Amino acid sequence: IINPDIFWRKSVFTFYKLDYLLKKKNIKKYQITKDTGISSRTLSNMSANKSITTDTLDKLCKYLHCRPEDIMEYEVDAEVKKC
């Protein structure tokens, strides 16, 4: 049984992997904006680990030929990781 208190613990999706992938593929963020229509503001929000839509995630994965786990990671606090 999962403790319902865990749903109030801090968790976040982080997008630091995106920068590594872009560097590896030698792709600039302005190129993503130009080619996909994803706004530069959305890409900036990702750098700040703010939420994005699944549509944006889908566009990025298709454009970069990758999977979501290649560009983002789900991080939770230590107590939740034990569950």
XYZ file of C-alpha atoms in Angstrom:
83
model
C 0.000 0.000 0.000
C 1.338 3.408 -0.948
C 1.306 6.105 1.685
C -0.925 8.939 0.350
C 1.444 11.517 1.874
C 3.992 10.795 -0.866
C 1.837 12.628 -3.391
C 2.590 15.891 -1.600
C 6.348 15.436 -1.661
C 8.477 17.454 -4.046
C 9.131 15.919 -7.433
C 10.231 17.465 -10.686
C 11.032 16.621 -14.275
C 14.482 17.884 -15.185
C 15.678 18.533 -18.709
C 19.450 18.760 -18.274
C 19.858 15.751 -20.591
C 18.495 17.832 -23.466
C 21.549 20.098 -23.441
C 23.884 17.104 -23.533
C 21.990 15.571 -26.435
C 21.960 18.839 -28.393
C 25.691 19.239 -27.895
C 26.299 15.636 -28.972
C 24.204 16.129 -32.125
C 25.587 19.646 -32.707
C 22.100 21.196 -32.774
C 21.378 24.713 -31.526
C 18.134 25.607 -29.785
C 17.311 28.264 -32.380
C 17.456 25.492 -35.003
C 14.862 23.504 -33.039
C 12.637 26.584 -32.893
C 13.009 27.167 -36.625
C 12.420 23.532 -37.614
C 9.686 22.497 -35.156
C 7.831 25.657 -34.221
C 8.591 25.076 -30.535
C 9.038 28.556 -29.093
C 12.320 29.753 -27.657
C 10.399 30.545 -24.477
C 9.344 26.888 -24.149
C 12.955 25.785 -24.597
C 14.023 28.332 -21.972
C 11.341 27.020 -19.627
C 12.756 23.547 -20.085
C 16.205 24.810 -19.101
C 14.568 26.071 -15.907
C 12.880 22.667 -15.386
C 9.397 24.095 -15.854
C 6.590 21.956 -17.211
C 5.965 21.380 -20.907
C 3.135 19.766 -22.814
C 3.248 16.205 -24.044
C 2.841 17.644 -27.544
C 6.113 19.543 -27.112
C 7.806 16.437 -25.779
C 6.511 14.470 -28.773
C 7.808 17.076 -31.252
C 11.228 17.136 -29.607
C 11.555 13.361 -29.570
C 10.559 13.079 -33.217
C 12.928 15.873 -34.224
C 15.865 14.497 -32.238
C 15.067 10.825 -32.975
C 15.110 9.989 -29.289
C 12.945 8.817 -26.410
C 11.664 11.016 -23.539
C 14.161 9.499 -21.111
C 16.969 10.717 -23.400
C 16.077 14.356 -22.718
C 14.382 14.368 -19.316
C 14.528 12.724 -15.940
C 12.006 12.383 -13.134
C 13.512 13.296 -9.774
C 11.860 12.740 -6.428
C 13.004 13.215 -2.868
C 14.857 10.394 -1.085
C 11.873 9.190 0.930
C 9.720 8.665 -2.144
C 12.523 6.776 -3.902
C 12.361 4.139 -1.142
C 8.732 3.249 -1.968
